[in-house]
Amino acid sequence: MDFTLTDEQKMLRDTARRFAENELAPIAANVDLDSDVPASVIRKMAELGFMGIVFPERYGGFELGEVGYCLVQEELSRACASTAVVLGGHVSIGAMAIYLAGTDEQRERFLPALTSGDRLAAFALTEPGAGSDAAAMRTTAREDGDEFVLNGQKTFITNGGIADVYSIFARTDEGRGVRGISTFIVEQDTPGFRAGPPEKKMGIRGSHTTDLFLEDVRVPKENLLGTRGQGFKVAMRTLDVGRLSLGAQCLGAAKQALDLSIRHATQREQFGGAIARLQAVQFMLAEMAADVYAMENIVYRTAQMCDNGDPFGREAAIVKLFCSEALNRVVDRAVQIHGGMGYMAEYPIERFYRDARITRIFEGTNEIQRIVIARDLLKKKMY
Ligand code: COS
């Protein structure tokens, strides 16, 4: 595997790094405190082209692939997990579902405004009674003349209330199980469609997470994405991509937690010298570095597989599982190395620790990732 970056990829990474260091890091504590990623930050990401990295030029994108997108997610996540999650909800799942499932006409109709960042996207699969068991969804879409009429409730939706365009999954055909689910585009101002208030969360507080309510929401048939009955597969294919780039978010946060820990260990003095001279601290730093190195390798290897058009569903689940567990180990050790200071909200490590916890849950719990991995192994009867 060749991990050398092209000049374009290096430029993209450097742009993301400068933006993260100069514009995100200084406000990240306030983003958390105010539970809001400012609209100006989202606009700036759009100006820098982050919304279109992964999509083809013909839809207004830059065609820099998942590798390019992961580089950006990694850099943003070093500074502000909430901002990375807003971008992820928009690119990796919201707009991605339209790209993966849409016809050419639908892609042309919706993607340019999303790749430019003029409009923000969200992905709505989860329901109060359908979390890990996504196929148990009860939201319905009934055909009525030239329209579909949607009714139901979605929950825990990233970018809820601030997105303009929602990829929504609903049951079109009762009694057909996973083959009775379809994907629809619902625009924010459609009558009968509304978002609930933002949830109060342990971490990633700056990203908005809301319920969505659909009461006789009428959408034209042209808003049925791709083929009727294929919605569950659309959701699963989209989540493959989302899980991969979530690995890049974990990687960025872990690298930053490690760097902060190295700095603290070399500056903090106890028992007559820097705590970095103590083997107990060195062992923690070494374990953290081993996790970061492994994360970096599996994220970019899998991103390359995705860009090459190779199947990568099992690998994406491994990336999600490993990187989220590794990040949680890393931030736990980072708090330990920082001691009392690691527990205080005054220092960024406390926020990194809270922000990390969700990565083991969203985009499919790690228990679900284990199921995806094991099923694939058993289906193929080999590694
Ligand atoms: N790509 C394409 N198709 C896929 C797929 C993938 N990654 N994964 C599954 N499918 C297909 C299967 O091939 C099957 O199609 P056929 O019936 O034609 O063979 C269909 O989808 C149903 O798959 P399966 O039988 O595995 O469905 P299950 O109901 O058992 O559910 C899990 C599978 C548990 C893996 C799924 O419900 C899941 O991922 N749940 C977690 C949901 C989630 O991640 N939520 C996060 C919130 S959104 S941010």
XYZ file of C-alpha atoms and ligand atoms in Angstrom:
432
model
C 0.000 0.000 0.000
C 1.317 3.416 -0.941
C 0.546 6.010 1.709
C 2.323 8.865 -0.093
C 0.062 11.888 -0.374
C -0.344 13.734 -3.666
C 0.486 17.454 -3.738
C -3.238 18.213 -3.805
C -3.850 16.044 -0.738
C -0.980 17.716 1.124
C -2.383 21.141 0.291
C -5.809 20.085 1.483
C -4.390 18.725 4.757
C -2.387 21.909 5.330
C -5.439 24.081 4.650
C -7.489 22.029 7.113
C -4.671 22.154 9.670
C -4.360 25.957 9.453
C -8.133 26.365 9.735
C -8.281 23.988 12.712
C -5.371 25.610 14.559
C -6.202 29.231 13.840
C -9.980 29.282 13.770
C -11.349 26.190 15.505
C -9.023 25.535 18.430
C -9.463 29.033 19.915
C -13.279 28.704 19.974
C -13.663 24.971 20.690
C -14.256 25.456 24.431
C -16.990 27.997 23.698
C -18.566 25.789 21.045
C -18.912 23.189 23.799
C -20.118 25.691 26.385
C -22.660 27.354 24.073
C -23.730 24.005 22.522
C -23.425 25.506 19.077
C -21.031 25.431 16.138
C -21.432 28.998 14.832
C -22.925 29.371 11.350
C -19.804 31.381 10.429
C -17.661 28.258 11.007
C -19.898 26.172 8.748
C -19.742 28.918 6.113
C -15.954 29.043 6.333
C -15.712 25.266 5.858
C -17.871 25.681 2.763
C -15.610 28.459 1.433
C -12.586 26.217 1.940
C -14.299 23.529 -0.132
C -14.634 20.942 2.668
C -18.253 20.130 1.750
C -17.305 18.961 -1.735
C -13.989 17.148 -1.273
C -15.255 13.670 -1.868
C -17.808 14.259 -4.645
C -17.217 14.324 -8.423
C -16.527 17.618 -10.151
C -19.679 17.324 -12.221
C -21.689 17.793 -9.015
C -19.525 20.685 -7.853
C -17.076 18.548 -5.873
C -13.278 18.327 -5.936
C -12.850 14.553 -6.448
C -10.200 14.285 -3.739
C -11.622 11.021 -2.511
C -12.124 9.506 0.903
C -8.397 9.860 1.573
C -8.728 13.626 1.102
C -11.883 13.767 3.178
C -10.326 11.715 6.003
C -7.330 14.066 6.060
C -9.686 16.988 6.628
C -11.722 15.158 9.259
C -8.535 14.196 11.092
C -7.319 17.803 11.245
C -10.684 19.241 12.322
C -10.986 16.606 15.032
C -7.697 17.680 16.584
C -9.392 20.967 17.402
C -13.152 20.553 17.697
C -15.085 17.271 17.606
C -18.428 19.090 17.327
C -17.402 20.799 14.092
C -16.133 17.522 12.652
C -19.488 15.905 13.479
C -21.456 18.691 11.759
C -19.339 18.193 8.631
C -19.720 14.410 8.905
C -23.524 14.584 9.193
C -23.564 16.735 6.092
C -20.973 15.039 3.850
C -20.479 11.435 4.946
C -24.093 10.488 5.453
C -26.547 13.280 4.467
C -25.207 14.172 1.014
C -23.586 10.747 0.594
C -26.971 8.980 0.607
C -28.077 11.216 -2.281
C -24.864 10.544 -4.150
C -24.977 6.775 -3.634
C -28.685 6.277 -4.272
C -29.748 9.146 -6.492
C -30.290 9.049 -10.229
C -28.151 11.434 -12.310
C -31.065 13.850 -12.397
C -31.453 13.739 -8.594
C -27.732 14.186 -8.046
C -27.727 17.183 -10.368
C -30.761 18.640 -8.635
C -29.521 18.337 -5.051
C -25.751 17.879 -4.870
C -24.322 21.176 -6.227
C -25.950 23.215 -3.428
C -24.628 20.664 -0.893
C -21.083 20.379 -2.250
C -20.826 24.193 -2.281
C -22.186 24.342 1.265
C -25.039 26.661 0.287
C -27.313 24.111 1.894
C -26.668 21.689 4.742
C -27.688 18.011 4.724
C -28.704 15.437 7.333
C -29.384 11.690 7.381
C -32.444 10.393 9.213
C -32.593 6.654 9.878
C -32.927 6.147 13.640
C -36.326 6.128 15.342
C -37.383 5.829 18.977
C -38.085 2.112 18.424
C -35.478 1.454 15.722
C -31.872 2.140 16.734
C -29.527 -0.813 16.249
C -32.441 -2.668 14.669
C -32.774 -0.087 11.911
C -35.108 -2.304 9.876
C -37.763 -2.020 12.608
C -38.594 1.540 11.528
C -42.231 2.625 11.599
C -42.136 5.849 9.608
C -44.319 5.290 6.561
C -44.434 6.721 3.060
C -47.790 6.174 1.319
C -48.113 6.670 -2.406
C -50.793 9.189 -3.341
C -50.979 10.239 -6.994
C -47.765 12.018 -7.919
C -46.644 12.222 -4.314
C -45.594 10.214 -1.280
C -47.059 11.135 2.093
C -44.669 10.598 5.011
C -45.673 10.082 8.641
C -43.516 9.202 11.624
C -40.736 10.288 13.932
C -36.962 10.172 13.694
C -34.644 10.617 16.652
C -31.011 11.572 17.467
C -30.564 13.249 14.082
C -27.283 15.114 13.632
C -27.808 18.562 12.043
C -31.522 18.303 12.876
C -33.122 21.728 12.711
C -30.148 23.354 10.983
C -30.057 21.192 7.844
C -31.940 22.229 4.710
C -32.075 18.813 3.040
C -32.804 15.502 4.783
C -32.240 11.978 3.453
C -35.090 10.200 5.225
C -35.826 6.490 5.377
C -39.430 5.303 5.472
C -41.451 2.169 4.936
C -43.191 2.152 1.542
C -44.252 -1.486 1.508
C -45.669 -3.112 4.621
C -44.792 -6.778 5.179
C -41.714 -6.695 2.955
C -39.180 -6.319 5.775
C -35.934 -4.647 4.743
C -37.135 -4.702 1.125
C -40.059 -2.438 2.046
C -37.894 0.554 2.991
C -37.193 3.493 0.665
C -35.199 6.732 0.826
C -36.702 10.197 0.340
C -35.399 13.722 0.133
C -37.367 16.015 2.398
C -36.645 19.715 2.344
C -36.693 21.603 5.594
C -39.589 23.915 4.690
C -41.984 21.151 3.591
C -45.360 21.539 5.379
C -45.823 19.011 8.201
C -42.079 18.578 8.728
C -40.420 19.942 11.853
C -37.429 19.365 14.106
C -37.629 19.151 17.892
C -35.352 21.132 20.226
C -31.636 20.205 20.398
C -30.859 17.399 22.874
C -28.574 18.112 25.832
C -25.580 15.806 25.464
C -22.517 14.549 27.343
C -20.190 15.552 24.507
C -20.059 16.857 20.933
C -22.373 19.495 22.360
C -21.845 21.973 19.548
C -23.479 19.641 17.025
C -27.256 19.799 16.962
C -29.047 16.526 17.654
C -32.839 16.560 17.402
C -35.966 14.564 16.784
C -37.747 15.020 13.466
C -41.534 14.906 13.210
C -43.317 14.088 9.976
C -47.062 14.678 9.837
C -48.595 14.152 6.391
C -45.452 15.454 4.746
C -46.025 15.425 0.993
C -43.038 15.019 -1.275
C -43.126 14.700 -5.065
C -42.313 11.262 -6.471
C -39.136 12.752 -7.920
C -37.863 12.904 -4.317
C -37.880 9.114 -3.960
C -34.138 8.443 -4.085
C -33.219 5.707 -6.517
C -35.352 2.596 -6.446
C -38.351 1.904 -4.231
C -37.591 -0.830 -1.692
C -33.823 -0.333 -1.821
C -33.670 2.131 1.070
C -32.210 -0.240 3.649
C -29.281 -1.039 1.368
C -28.804 2.682 0.746
C -28.638 3.210 4.507
C -26.115 0.402 4.963
C -23.898 1.542 2.056
C -23.974 5.109 3.332
C -23.080 3.996 6.839
C -20.081 2.082 5.463
C -18.700 5.430 4.310
C -19.738 7.204 7.508
C -18.054 4.603 9.700
C -14.799 4.940 7.802
C -14.577 8.710 8.159
C -15.620 8.440 11.799
C -12.350 6.515 12.175
C -10.534 9.606 10.875
C -12.319 11.738 13.473
C -11.186 9.331 16.208
C -7.641 9.440 14.845
C -7.440 13.250 14.941
C -8.790 13.455 18.483
C -6.417 10.696 19.662
C -3.370 12.380 18.113
C -4.218 15.642 19.812
C -4.808 13.957 23.183
C -1.418 12.257 22.822
C 0.346 15.496 21.875
C -1.220 17.324 24.819
C -0.159 14.464 27.101
C 3.444 14.536 25.858
C 3.541 18.287 26.432
C 2.050 17.995 29.900
C 4.334 15.112 30.904
C 7.432 17.047 29.906
C 6.312 20.240 31.688
C 4.698 18.928 34.861
C 7.183 18.370 37.660
C 6.733 15.992 40.588
C 9.265 14.239 42.874
C 11.999 16.560 41.660
C 11.592 16.416 37.873
C 9.269 16.129 34.888
C 6.772 13.282 35.210
C 7.824 12.160 31.692
C 10.919 10.594 33.260
C 8.707 8.149 35.162
C 8.253 4.789 33.516
C 4.591 4.648 34.570
C 3.949 7.731 32.427
C 6.199 6.569 29.585
C 4.288 3.285 29.350
C 1.016 5.173 28.993
C 2.466 7.397 26.271
C 3.803 4.335 24.446
C 0.428 2.561 24.573
C -1.255 5.700 23.256
C 1.235 5.956 20.392
C 0.674 2.304 19.471
C -3.072 2.932 19.247
C -2.624 6.091 17.173
C -0.265 4.371 14.741
C -2.651 1.468 14.219
C -5.595 3.848 13.754
C -3.709 5.911 11.190
C -2.868 2.841 9.160
C -6.301 1.257 9.059
C -8.089 4.556 8.344
C -5.993 5.437 5.301
C -5.695 1.891 4.043
C -9.483 1.558 4.093
C -9.962 5.013 2.560
C -7.739 3.900 -0.312
C -9.817 0.742 -0.748
C -12.918 2.919 -0.939
C -11.298 5.250 -3.493
C -10.160 2.260 -5.568
C -13.746 0.996 -5.719
C -12.940 -2.162 -3.712
C -15.525 -3.566 -1.265
C -14.756 -2.157 2.181
C -17.858 -2.755 4.363
C -16.181 -5.186 6.755
C -13.068 -3.010 6.923
C -15.160 0.110 7.613
C -16.779 -1.713 10.539
C -13.316 -2.720 11.807
C -12.112 0.885 11.461
C -15.135 2.158 13.388
C -14.824 -0.497 16.095
C -11.068 -0.278 16.560
C -10.660 3.492 16.262
C -13.481 4.356 18.648
C -12.250 1.863 21.266
C -8.674 3.075 20.763
C -9.702 6.718 21.095
C -11.470 5.957 24.363
C -8.338 4.233 25.678
C -6.190 7.170 24.570
C -8.337 9.895 26.158
C -8.622 7.865 29.358
C -4.823 7.700 29.604
C -4.597 11.389 28.666
C -6.807 12.266 31.648
C -4.662 10.024 33.870
C -1.432 11.685 32.767
C -2.951 15.128 33.323
C -4.092 14.070 36.805
C -6.414 16.548 38.534
C -5.932 18.987 35.659
C -7.327 16.401 33.263
C -10.594 16.442 35.182
C -11.038 20.204 35.140
C -13.164 21.850 32.472
C -10.521 24.552 32.214
C -8.274 22.177 30.221
C -9.201 20.705 26.821
C -8.598 17.084 27.875
C -11.839 17.051 29.870
C -13.772 17.960 26.692
C -11.871 15.399 24.595
C -12.815 12.737 27.144
C -16.533 13.608 26.976
C -16.524 14.020 23.182
C -14.907 10.603 22.696
C -17.620 8.540 24.353
C -20.191 8.845 21.571
C -17.845 7.318 18.996
C -18.507 3.871 20.470
C -22.226 4.415 19.992
C -23.181 6.456 16.939
C -23.014 5.328 13.295
C -23.832 1.877 14.689
C -22.851 0.749 18.184
C -19.643 -1.212 18.480
C -21.724 -4.288 19.235
C -23.333 -3.869 15.790
C -19.893 -3.456 14.193
C -18.864 -6.791 15.711
C -21.978 -8.365 14.182
C -21.212 -6.886 10.755
C -17.601 -8.133 10.917
C -18.476 -11.611 12.166
C -21.296 -12.100 9.646
C -18.957 -11.204 6.804
C -16.270 -13.582 8.056
C -18.760 -16.420 8.384
C -20.338 -15.693 5.005
C -16.953 -15.829 3.273
C -15.779 -18.659 5.548
C -12.326 -17.045 5.750
C -10.506 -13.815 6.649
N -24.071 -2.658 1.843
C -25.058 -3.068 1.007
N -26.049 -3.879 1.396
C -26.071 -4.294 2.679
C -25.081 -3.912 3.597
C -24.057 -3.059 3.151
N -23.064 -2.648 3.959
N -25.344 -4.460 4.796
C -26.468 -5.183 4.639
N -26.897 -5.073 3.357
C -28.060 -5.731 2.760
C -27.971 -7.234 2.952
O -27.225 -7.839 1.917
C -29.437 -7.639 2.897
O -29.863 -7.673 1.554
P -30.527 -9.028 0.946
O -31.729 -9.283 1.796
O -30.811 -8.670 -0.468
O -29.485 -10.091 1.088
C -30.136 -6.455 3.537
O -29.242 -5.334 3.440
C -30.480 -6.698 4.983
O -29.305 -6.996 5.670
P -29.309 -7.815 7.047
O -30.076 -9.076 6.854
O -27.899 -7.904 7.521
O -30.198 -6.839 7.969
P -30.442 -6.827 9.534
O -31.832 -6.373 9.779
O -30.017 -8.137 10.132
O -29.515 -5.623 10.078
C -27.572 -4.561 10.892
C -28.200 -5.555 9.913
C -27.766 -4.925 12.336
C -26.100 -4.617 10.525
C -28.135 -3.137 10.601
O -29.469 -3.030 11.055
C -27.321 -2.018 11.209
O -26.261 -1.641 10.688
N -27.812 -1.458 12.333
C -27.201 -0.291 12.942
C -27.827 0.940 12.396
C -26.921 2.092 12.582
O -25.739 2.063 12.283
N -27.479 3.172 13.066
C -26.711 4.342 13.288
C -27.573 5.511 13.203
S -27.463 6.336 11.729
S -26.017 7.644 12.107
